[in-house]
Short mmCIF file of C-alpha atoms in Angstrom, two decimals:
data_model
loop_
_atom_site.label_atom_id
_atom_site.label_comp_id
_atom_site.label_asym_id
_atom_site.label_seq_id
_atom_site.Cartn_x
_atom_site.Cartn_y
_atom_site.Cartn_z
CA MET A 1450 -4.33 -7.60 38.65
CA ILE A 1451 -8.06 -6.76 37.82
CA ILE A 1452 -7.00 -3.46 35.61
CA LEU A 1453 -4.40 -5.58 33.88
CA SER A 1454 -6.92 -8.33 33.01
CA ILE A 1455 -8.99 -5.72 31.31
CA ILE A 1456 -6.01 -4.32 29.12
CA GLY A 1457 -4.80 -8.03 28.11
CA TYR A 1458 -8.35 -8.51 26.79
CA ILE A 1459 -8.48 -5.27 25.09
CA LEU A 1460 -5.40 -6.01 23.37
CA LEU A 1461 -6.46 -9.41 22.76
CA LEU A 1462 -9.67 -7.98 20.70
CA ILE A 1463 -7.50 -5.54 19.19
CA LEU A 1464 -5.15 -7.90 17.54
CA VAL A 1465 -8.67 -9.84 16.58
CA LEU A 1466 -9.98 -7.55 15.08
CA ILE A 1467 -6.72 -7.28 13.00
CA ALA A 1468 -6.46 -10.48 11.85
CA PHE A 1469 -10.01 -10.17 10.60
CA VAL A 1470 -8.73 -7.37 8.65
CA ILE A 1471 -5.68 -8.82 7.11
CA LEU A 1472 -6.30 -12.79 7.41
CA ILE A 1473 -10.27 -12.00 5.84
CA PRO A 1474 -10.49 -11.60 2.05
CA TYR A 1475 -12.28 -8.25 0.44
CA THR A 1476 -13.81 -9.32 -3.11
CA TYR A 1477 -14.91 -6.51 -5.61
CA TYR A 1478 -17.64 -6.48 -8.33
CA ALA A 1479 -18.18 -3.63 -10.47
CA GLU A 1480 -20.36 -2.95 -14.04
CA ALA A 1481 -20.31 -0.31 -16.88
CA GLU A 1482 -22.39 0.13 -19.54
CA ARG A 1483 -22.09 3.47 -22.64
CA TYR A 1484 -24.93 3.45 -24.73
CA GLU A 1485 -26.52 6.70 -25.26
CA GLY A 1486 -25.43 7.48 -21.77
CA VAL A 1487 -22.31 5.68 -19.16
CA LYS A 1488 -23.55 4.04 -16.06
CA ALA A 1489 -20.97 2.25 -13.27
CA ARG A 1490 -21.99 0.48 -9.95
CA GLY A 1491 -19.21 -1.11 -8.33
CA ILE A 1492 -19.51 -3.01 -5.19
CA VAL A 1493 -16.60 -3.97 -2.35
CA SER A 1494 -17.78 -6.42 0.25
CA TRP A 1495 -16.09 -7.86 3.44
CA LEU A 1496 -16.62 -10.22 6.04
CA PHE A 1497 -18.24 -12.65 4.09
CA GLY A 1498 -20.60 -9.88 3.29
CA GLY A 1499 -21.58 -8.10 6.18
CA LEU A 1500 -19.87 -4.62 5.30
CA LYS A 1501 -20.34 -3.46 1.93
CA VAL A 1502 -19.86 -0.57 0.09
CA PHE A 1503 -21.97 0.32 -2.80
CA ILE A 1504 -20.63 2.47 -5.53
CA LEU A 1505 -23.47 4.00 -8.54
CA LYS A 1506 -22.45 6.67 -11.35
CA GLU A 1507 -25.63 7.66 -13.02
CA GLN A 1508 -25.07 10.16 -15.88
CA ASP A 1509 -24.67 13.61 -15.64
CA GLU A 1510 -24.87 12.95 -11.82
CA GLU A 1511 -23.42 13.02 -8.71
CA ILE A 1512 -21.23 9.65 -7.53
CA ASN A 1513 -23.36 8.12 -4.73
CA VAL A 1514 -21.64 6.05 -2.27
CA ARG A 1515 -23.60 4.01 0.49
CA ILE A 1516 -22.30 1.82 2.98
CA ARG A 1517 -23.63 -1.14 4.43
CA PHE A 1518 -23.05 -2.94 8.29
CA LEU A 1519 -24.94 -5.98 9.33
CA GLY A 1520 -28.45 -4.55 8.01
CA LEU A 1521 -28.05 -1.14 8.80
CA GLU A 1522 -27.09 1.61 5.56
CA LYS A 1523 -25.65 4.94 5.69
CA SER A 1524 -25.36 7.17 2.51
CA MET A 1525 -22.67 9.22 2.09
CA ASP A 1526 -23.22 12.91 0.93
CA THR A 1527 -19.73 13.06 -2.08
CA LYS A 1528 -20.25 16.49 -3.11
CA ASN A 1529 -19.66 18.98 -0.78
CA GLY A 1530 -16.61 16.48 0.19
CA ASP A 1531 -15.09 17.03 -3.27
CA ASP A 1532 -15.31 20.54 -2.96
CA LYS A 1533 -13.31 20.46 0.79
CA ASP A 1534 -11.26 17.84 -0.77
CA LYS A 1535 -10.34 19.98 -3.85
CA LYS A 1536 -9.49 23.32 -1.96
CA LYS A 1537 -7.40 21.66 0.85
CA ASP A 1538 -5.57 19.89 -2.06
CA ASP A 1539 -4.61 22.67 -3.80
CA LYS A 1540 -3.13 23.72 -0.76
CA GLU A 1541 -1.26 20.65 -0.35
CA LEU A 1542 0.20 21.29 -3.90
CA LYS A 1543 1.46 23.95 -3.45
CA LYS A 1544 3.06 23.06 -0.15
CA LYS A 1545 4.70 20.61 -2.28
CA GLU A 1546 5.95 22.16 -4.39
CA LYS A 1547 8.00 24.44 -2.25
CA GLU A 1548 8.90 21.49 -0.89
CA THR A 1549 10.30 20.06 -3.51
CA LYS A 1550 12.73 22.74 -4.90
CA LYS A 1551 14.00 22.58 -2.28
CA LYS A 1552 14.80 18.56 -2.04
CA LYS A 1553 17.53 19.43 -5.39
CA SER A 1554 20.38 16.62 -3.51
CA VAL A 1555 18.57 13.63 -4.63
CA ARG A 1556 21.10 11.00 -4.16
CA LEU A 1557 20.51 9.59 -8.26
CA GLU A 1558 22.25 5.72 -6.68
CA TYR A 1559 18.18 5.04 -4.99
CA PHE A 1560 17.48 4.92 -9.24
CA LYS A 1561 19.89 2.27 -9.32
CA LYS A 1562 19.01 -0.86 -11.70
CA GLU A 1563 18.94 -3.19 -8.64
CA LEU A 1564 16.03 -0.64 -7.19
CA ILE A 1565 14.26 -0.23 -10.38
CA LYS A 1566 13.91 -4.14 -10.31
CA LYS A 1567 13.38 -5.16 -7.03
CA VAL A 1568 10.18 -1.96 -7.49
CA LEU A 1569 8.98 -3.47 -10.52
CA SER A 1570 9.16 -7.27 -9.30
CA ALA A 1571 6.49 -5.87 -6.55
CA VAL A 1572 4.76 -4.12 -8.46
CA LYS A 1573 3.89 -6.81 -11.14
CA LYS A 1574 3.08 -9.02 -8.09
CA LEU A 1575 -0.03 -7.00 -7.00
CA LEU A 1576 -1.79 -6.11 -10.39
CA LYS A 1577 -1.41 -9.81 -10.51
CA HIS A 1578 -3.21 -10.01 -7.45
CA LEU A 1579 -5.52 -7.26 -8.16
CA TRP A 1580 -6.23 -8.91 -11.53
CA PRO A 1581 -9.98 -9.48 -11.51
CA ASN A 1582 -10.98 -13.44 -11.59
CA MET A 1583 -14.18 -12.71 -14.25
CA VAL A 1584 -14.64 -10.90 -16.68
CA THR A 1585 -17.37 -9.79 -18.92
CA MET A 1586 -17.41 -7.47 -21.96
CA ARG A 1587 -20.43 -7.05 -24.77
CA ILE A 1588 -18.20 -4.50 -27.13
CA LYS A 1589 -19.58 -2.80 -30.33
CA ALA A 1590 -16.76 -1.05 -31.45
CA GLY A 1591 -16.07 0.21 -34.61
CA PHE A 1592 -13.64 3.09 -36.49
CA ASP A 1593 -14.26 5.87 -39.44
CA ASN A 1594 -11.54 3.78 -41.31
CA PRO A 1595 -12.14 -0.44 -41.60
CA MET A 1596 -8.54 -0.79 -41.91
CA TYR A 1597 -8.07 0.07 -37.90
CA THR A 1598 -10.91 -1.93 -37.21
CA GLY A 1599 -9.58 -5.12 -38.77
CA TYR A 1600 -6.66 -4.19 -36.28
CA LEU A 1601 -9.15 -3.78 -33.67
CA CYS A 1602 -10.49 -7.68 -35.47
CA ALA A 1603 -6.82 -9.41 -35.66
CA LEU A 1604 -6.74 -8.03 -31.52
CA TYR A 1605 -9.55 -9.88 -30.77
CA SER A 1606 -8.72 -13.11 -32.91
CA GLN A 1607 -5.98 -13.95 -29.81
CA ASP A 1608 -8.87 -13.85 -27.00
CA TYR A 1609 -7.93 -17.78 -26.70
CA MET A 1610 -4.90 -16.65 -24.38
CA LEU A 1611 -6.62 -14.92 -21.93
CA PRO A 1612 -7.95 -17.01 -18.96
CA GLU A 1613 -11.13 -19.54 -19.09
CA LYS A 1614 -13.42 -17.43 -17.15
CA TYR A 1615 -12.45 -13.53 -19.34
CA ASP A 1616 -15.97 -13.76 -21.61
CA ILE A 1617 -15.16 -11.06 -24.08
CA ARG A 1618 -17.62 -10.72 -27.60
CA LEU A 1619 -16.25 -7.77 -30.11
CA GLU A 1620 -19.38 -6.49 -32.84
CA PRO A 1621 -17.25 -4.80 -35.09
CA VAL A 1622 -18.60 -2.00 -37.31
CA PHE A 1623 -16.67 -1.57 -40.42
CA ASP A 1624 -18.85 1.21 -41.58
CA GLU A 1625 -18.96 4.40 -38.59
CA GLY A 1626 -17.06 5.33 -35.86
CA ILE A 1627 -18.63 3.87 -32.71
CA LEU A 1628 -18.17 2.48 -29.57
CA GLU A 1629 -20.75 0.74 -27.10
CA GLY A 1630 -21.33 -1.83 -24.51
CA GLU A 1631 -21.27 -3.50 -21.12
CA GLY A 1632 -19.27 -5.53 -19.07
CA SER A 1633 -18.78 -6.73 -15.47
CA ILE A 1634 -15.60 -7.35 -13.16
CA GLU A 1635 -15.38 -9.50 -10.08
CA GLY A 1636 -12.05 -10.26 -8.11
CA ARG A 1637 -10.82 -10.74 -4.60
CA ILE A 1638 -7.65 -9.03 -2.78
CA TRP A 1639 -6.14 -10.07 0.46
CA LEU A 1640 -4.78 -7.58 2.87
CA ALA A 1641 -2.14 -10.28 3.76
CA TYR A 1642 -0.66 -10.78 0.61
CA ILE A 1643 -0.05 -6.96 -0.20
CA LEU A 1644 1.55 -6.87 2.95
CA ALA A 1645 3.63 -9.32 2.52
CA VAL A 1646 4.71 -8.04 -1.10
CA ALA A 1647 5.22 -4.71 0.58
CA LEU A 1648 7.65 -5.56 3.36
CA GLY A 1649 8.92 -7.79 1.41
CA LEU A 1650 10.44 -5.07 -1.22
CA VAL A 1651 10.84 -3.07 2.40
CA PHE A 1652 13.75 -5.69 3.40
CA THR A 1653 15.26 -5.78 0.33
CA LYS A 1654 18.61 -4.53 -0.01
CA PRO A 1655 18.26 -1.28 -2.30
CA VAL A 1656 15.83 -0.23 -0.21
CA ARG A 1657 17.12 -0.48 3.13
CA LYS A 1658 20.03 1.13 2.16
CA ILE A 1659 17.20 4.16 1.35
CA LEU A 1660 15.53 3.90 4.63
CA PHE A 1661 19.18 3.73 7.01
CA SER A 1662 20.73 5.12 4.73
CA LYS A 1663 22.07 8.73 6.65
CA LYS A 1664 20.94 12.25 5.50
#
């Protein structure tokens, strides 16, 4: 009985952790600037700020990744990992190419209009969910041909169609080609919603046909 109780508590703890991961939202923030060089910084936060992942990219420098959990911080080395991952990816790519050559009996009915419609609907929902809630941009832009700069200004004049929390300002330049400025985005991600959309797609009729059809 004691062993069963311990197993029960462990399972309950696992379920609670899974519920936390699924139900507690993730927030993200990213900012970038382009003047003499390009700089970018991103933050992914979870557990109401208890866990944060910082990503920093300075001009001509490696990407710096830091993880902070309840005040404890750890810096990640991405340089060596990138080299190893590149070699691993090359091997996997060659393997996949060989497998792709063997799989020539792909059923064309899998790509029917109904399936494409369901997939596009799911992608649209995910993009709408992942889209940032707040956007701030200050851009100085121009083309060598003033006509294209005029087109850009015409496009910018439609900014009234954007959400209220989107603050985008353009400074047009008509006598030279230039692109510089800075901006930031902020949003929230609910893993529960993403899982719901994914499961909804899996249980649609065209996807069920693919998953449960006989090979």
